[in-house]
Short mmCIF file of N, CA and C in Angstrom, two decimals:
data_model
loop_
_atom_site.label_atom_id
_atom_site.label_comp_id
_atom_site.label_asym_id
_atom_site.label_seq_id
_atom_site.Cartn_x
_atom_site.Cartn_y
_atom_site.Cartn_z
N UNK A 1 -67.14 -63.30 11.46
CA UNK A 1 -67.94 -63.38 10.26
C UNK A 1 -67.18 -62.71 9.12
N UNK A 2 -67.34 -63.23 7.91
CA UNK A 2 -66.56 -62.76 6.76
C UNK A 2 -66.85 -61.31 6.40
N UNK A 3 -68.08 -60.90 6.53
CA UNK A 3 -68.43 -59.51 6.19
C UNK A 3 -67.66 -58.55 7.09
N UNK A 4 -67.59 -58.84 8.37
CA UNK A 4 -66.86 -57.98 9.30
C UNK A 4 -65.36 -57.98 8.99
N UNK A 5 -64.82 -59.10 8.61
CA UNK A 5 -63.41 -59.18 8.28
C UNK A 5 -63.07 -58.34 7.05
N UNK A 6 -63.90 -58.44 6.03
CA UNK A 6 -63.68 -57.65 4.82
C UNK A 6 -63.83 -56.17 5.14
N UNK A 7 -64.86 -55.82 5.90
CA UNK A 7 -65.08 -54.43 6.29
C UNK A 7 -63.88 -53.90 7.07
N UNK A 8 -63.34 -54.69 7.97
CA UNK A 8 -62.17 -54.29 8.76
C UNK A 8 -60.96 -54.05 7.85
N UNK A 9 -60.81 -54.88 6.83
CA UNK A 9 -59.68 -54.69 5.91
C UNK A 9 -59.86 -53.42 5.08
N UNK A 10 -61.10 -53.09 4.70
CA UNK A 10 -61.37 -51.86 3.96
C UNK A 10 -61.08 -50.64 4.84
N UNK A 11 -61.50 -50.68 6.09
CA UNK A 11 -61.20 -49.59 7.01
C UNK A 11 -59.69 -49.42 7.17
N UNK A 12 -58.99 -50.52 7.30
CA UNK A 12 -57.54 -50.48 7.42
C UNK A 12 -56.93 -49.81 6.20
N UNK A 13 -57.41 -50.19 5.01
CA UNK A 13 -56.88 -49.61 3.78
C UNK A 13 -57.12 -48.11 3.75
N UNK A 14 -58.31 -47.68 4.15
CA UNK A 14 -58.64 -46.26 4.16
C UNK A 14 -57.71 -45.48 5.10
N UNK A 15 -57.36 -46.08 6.22
CA UNK A 15 -56.52 -45.40 7.21
C UNK A 15 -55.03 -45.49 6.88
N UNK A 16 -54.64 -46.49 6.12
CA UNK A 16 -53.22 -46.75 5.86
C UNK A 16 -52.86 -46.71 4.39
N UNK A 17 -53.66 -46.01 3.60
CA UNK A 17 -53.37 -45.99 2.16
C UNK A 17 -52.03 -45.31 1.93
N UNK A 18 -51.36 -45.78 0.94
CA UNK A 18 -50.06 -45.23 0.58
C UNK A 18 -49.84 -45.44 -0.90
N UNK A 19 -48.61 -45.33 -1.30
CA UNK A 19 -48.29 -45.48 -2.71
C UNK A 19 -48.26 -46.94 -3.15
N UNK A 20 -48.13 -47.83 -2.19
CA UNK A 20 -48.03 -49.25 -2.53
C UNK A 20 -49.21 -50.01 -1.94
N UNK A 21 -49.59 -51.05 -2.65
CA UNK A 21 -50.71 -51.88 -2.23
C UNK A 21 -50.27 -53.33 -2.24
N UNK A 22 -50.53 -54.01 -1.14
CA UNK A 22 -50.23 -55.44 -1.05
C UNK A 22 -51.46 -56.17 -0.52
N UNK A 23 -51.99 -57.06 -1.33
CA UNK A 23 -53.18 -57.81 -0.91
C UNK A 23 -52.87 -58.64 0.33
N UNK A 24 -51.61 -59.04 0.50
CA UNK A 24 -51.23 -59.82 1.67
C UNK A 24 -51.51 -59.06 2.97
N UNK A 25 -51.28 -57.76 2.95
CA UNK A 25 -51.52 -56.95 4.15
C UNK A 25 -53.01 -56.88 4.48
N UNK A 26 -53.83 -56.66 3.45
CA UNK A 26 -55.28 -56.62 3.68
C UNK A 26 -55.78 -57.98 4.15
N UNK A 27 -55.27 -59.03 3.56
CA UNK A 27 -55.66 -60.39 3.95
C UNK A 27 -55.27 -60.66 5.39
N UNK A 28 -54.12 -60.18 5.79
CA UNK A 28 -53.66 -60.36 7.16
C UNK A 28 -54.59 -59.65 8.14
N UNK A 29 -55.02 -58.44 7.80
CA UNK A 29 -55.96 -57.70 8.65
C UNK A 29 -57.26 -58.47 8.79
N UNK A 30 -57.68 -59.12 7.71
CA UNK A 30 -58.93 -59.89 7.72
C UNK A 30 -58.75 -61.30 8.28
N UNK A 31 -57.53 -61.66 8.63
CA UNK A 31 -57.22 -63.00 9.15
C UNK A 31 -57.62 -64.09 8.16
N UNK A 32 -57.29 -63.86 6.89
CA UNK A 32 -57.57 -64.82 5.83
C UNK A 32 -56.31 -64.99 4.98
N UNK A 33 -56.23 -66.10 4.28
CA UNK A 33 -55.13 -66.25 3.34
C UNK A 33 -55.36 -65.27 2.18
N UNK A 34 -54.30 -64.83 1.51
CA UNK A 34 -54.48 -63.90 0.39
C UNK A 34 -55.42 -64.45 -0.68
N UNK A 35 -55.32 -65.73 -0.98
CA UNK A 35 -56.19 -66.34 -1.98
C UNK A 35 -57.65 -66.27 -1.56
N UNK A 36 -57.95 -66.72 -0.35
CA UNK A 36 -59.33 -66.72 0.14
C UNK A 36 -59.85 -65.28 0.28
N UNK A 37 -59.01 -64.40 0.80
CA UNK A 37 -59.40 -63.00 0.94
C UNK A 37 -59.80 -62.41 -0.40
N UNK A 38 -58.98 -62.62 -1.42
CA UNK A 38 -59.28 -62.07 -2.75
C UNK A 38 -60.60 -62.57 -3.29
N UNK A 39 -60.86 -63.84 -3.11
CA UNK A 39 -62.12 -64.42 -3.60
C UNK A 39 -63.33 -63.87 -2.84
N UNK A 40 -63.23 -63.78 -1.53
CA UNK A 40 -64.34 -63.27 -0.72
C UNK A 40 -64.53 -61.78 -0.99
N UNK A 41 -63.45 -61.02 -1.05
CA UNK A 41 -63.53 -59.59 -1.32
C UNK A 41 -64.24 -59.35 -2.65
N UNK A 42 -63.84 -60.08 -3.68
CA UNK A 42 -64.45 -59.92 -5.00
C UNK A 42 -65.94 -60.28 -4.97
N UNK A 43 -66.28 -61.33 -4.28
CA UNK A 43 -67.69 -61.73 -4.24
C UNK A 43 -68.54 -60.70 -3.49
N UNK A 44 -67.95 -60.01 -2.52
CA UNK A 44 -68.71 -59.02 -1.74
C UNK A 44 -68.74 -57.64 -2.38
N UNK A 45 -67.69 -57.26 -3.08
CA UNK A 45 -67.62 -55.90 -3.63
C UNK A 45 -67.81 -55.84 -5.14
N UNK A 46 -67.67 -56.98 -5.79
CA UNK A 46 -67.78 -56.99 -7.25
C UNK A 46 -66.50 -56.58 -7.96
N UNK A 47 -65.42 -56.40 -7.18
CA UNK A 47 -64.13 -56.05 -7.79
C UNK A 47 -63.00 -56.66 -6.98
N UNK A 48 -61.86 -56.78 -7.61
CA UNK A 48 -60.70 -57.32 -6.91
C UNK A 48 -60.20 -56.29 -5.90
N UNK A 49 -59.44 -56.73 -4.90
CA UNK A 49 -58.87 -55.77 -3.96
C UNK A 49 -57.98 -54.73 -4.67
N UNK A 50 -57.23 -55.14 -5.67
CA UNK A 50 -56.36 -54.21 -6.40
C UNK A 50 -57.18 -53.16 -7.14
N UNK A 51 -58.26 -53.56 -7.78
CA UNK A 51 -59.11 -52.60 -8.47
C UNK A 51 -59.76 -51.65 -7.47
N UNK A 52 -60.20 -52.15 -6.34
CA UNK A 52 -60.77 -51.30 -5.29
C UNK A 52 -59.75 -50.26 -4.86
N UNK A 53 -58.52 -50.68 -4.64
CA UNK A 53 -57.45 -49.76 -4.22
C UNK A 53 -57.23 -48.68 -5.29
N UNK A 54 -57.15 -49.07 -6.56
CA UNK A 54 -56.94 -48.10 -7.63
C UNK A 54 -58.08 -47.09 -7.69
N UNK A 55 -59.30 -47.55 -7.58
CA UNK A 55 -60.45 -46.64 -7.63
C UNK A 55 -60.45 -45.67 -6.45
N UNK A 56 -60.14 -46.19 -5.25
CA UNK A 56 -60.09 -45.32 -4.07
C UNK A 56 -58.97 -44.29 -4.21
N UNK A 57 -57.83 -44.70 -4.77
CA UNK A 57 -56.72 -43.78 -4.98
C UNK A 57 -57.10 -42.67 -5.95
N UNK A 58 -57.77 -43.04 -7.02
CA UNK A 58 -58.21 -42.03 -8.00
C UNK A 58 -59.24 -41.09 -7.39
N UNK A 59 -60.13 -41.61 -6.57
CA UNK A 59 -61.14 -40.77 -5.91
C UNK A 59 -60.46 -39.78 -4.96
N UNK A 60 -59.48 -40.24 -4.19
CA UNK A 60 -58.75 -39.34 -3.28
C UNK A 60 -58.03 -38.25 -4.07
N UNK A 61 -57.41 -38.62 -5.18
CA UNK A 61 -56.72 -37.66 -6.02
C UNK A 61 -57.71 -36.63 -6.57
N UNK A 62 -58.83 -37.10 -7.03
CA UNK A 62 -59.88 -36.23 -7.57
C UNK A 62 -60.34 -35.24 -6.50
N UNK A 63 -60.53 -35.70 -5.29
CA UNK A 63 -60.97 -34.82 -4.20
C UNK A 63 -59.90 -33.79 -3.86
N UNK A 64 -58.63 -34.21 -3.86
CA UNK A 64 -57.54 -33.30 -3.53
C UNK A 64 -57.39 -32.19 -4.57
N UNK A 65 -57.63 -32.51 -5.81
CA UNK A 65 -57.46 -31.51 -6.87
C UNK A 65 -58.70 -30.63 -7.00
N UNK A 66 -59.78 -30.98 -6.32
CA UNK A 66 -60.99 -30.17 -6.32
C UNK A 66 -61.78 -30.22 -7.59
N UNK A 67 -61.63 -31.28 -8.32
CA UNK A 67 -62.38 -31.38 -9.59
C UNK A 67 -63.56 -32.28 -9.44
#
């Protein structure tokens, strides 16, 4: 089911976050093409995978700095 695939890709991102982001990797985890993954991800989260990654990165930075 698509919800589980997207959720699995988000969990993967949380566990494997780094300095670089590739939608192809998240799409691969979800077993979807990058194009289809991006469309489904956006429809489920309201944001693109890249925007989600940037927001999560900023949140992690904010938590690390204690602000």
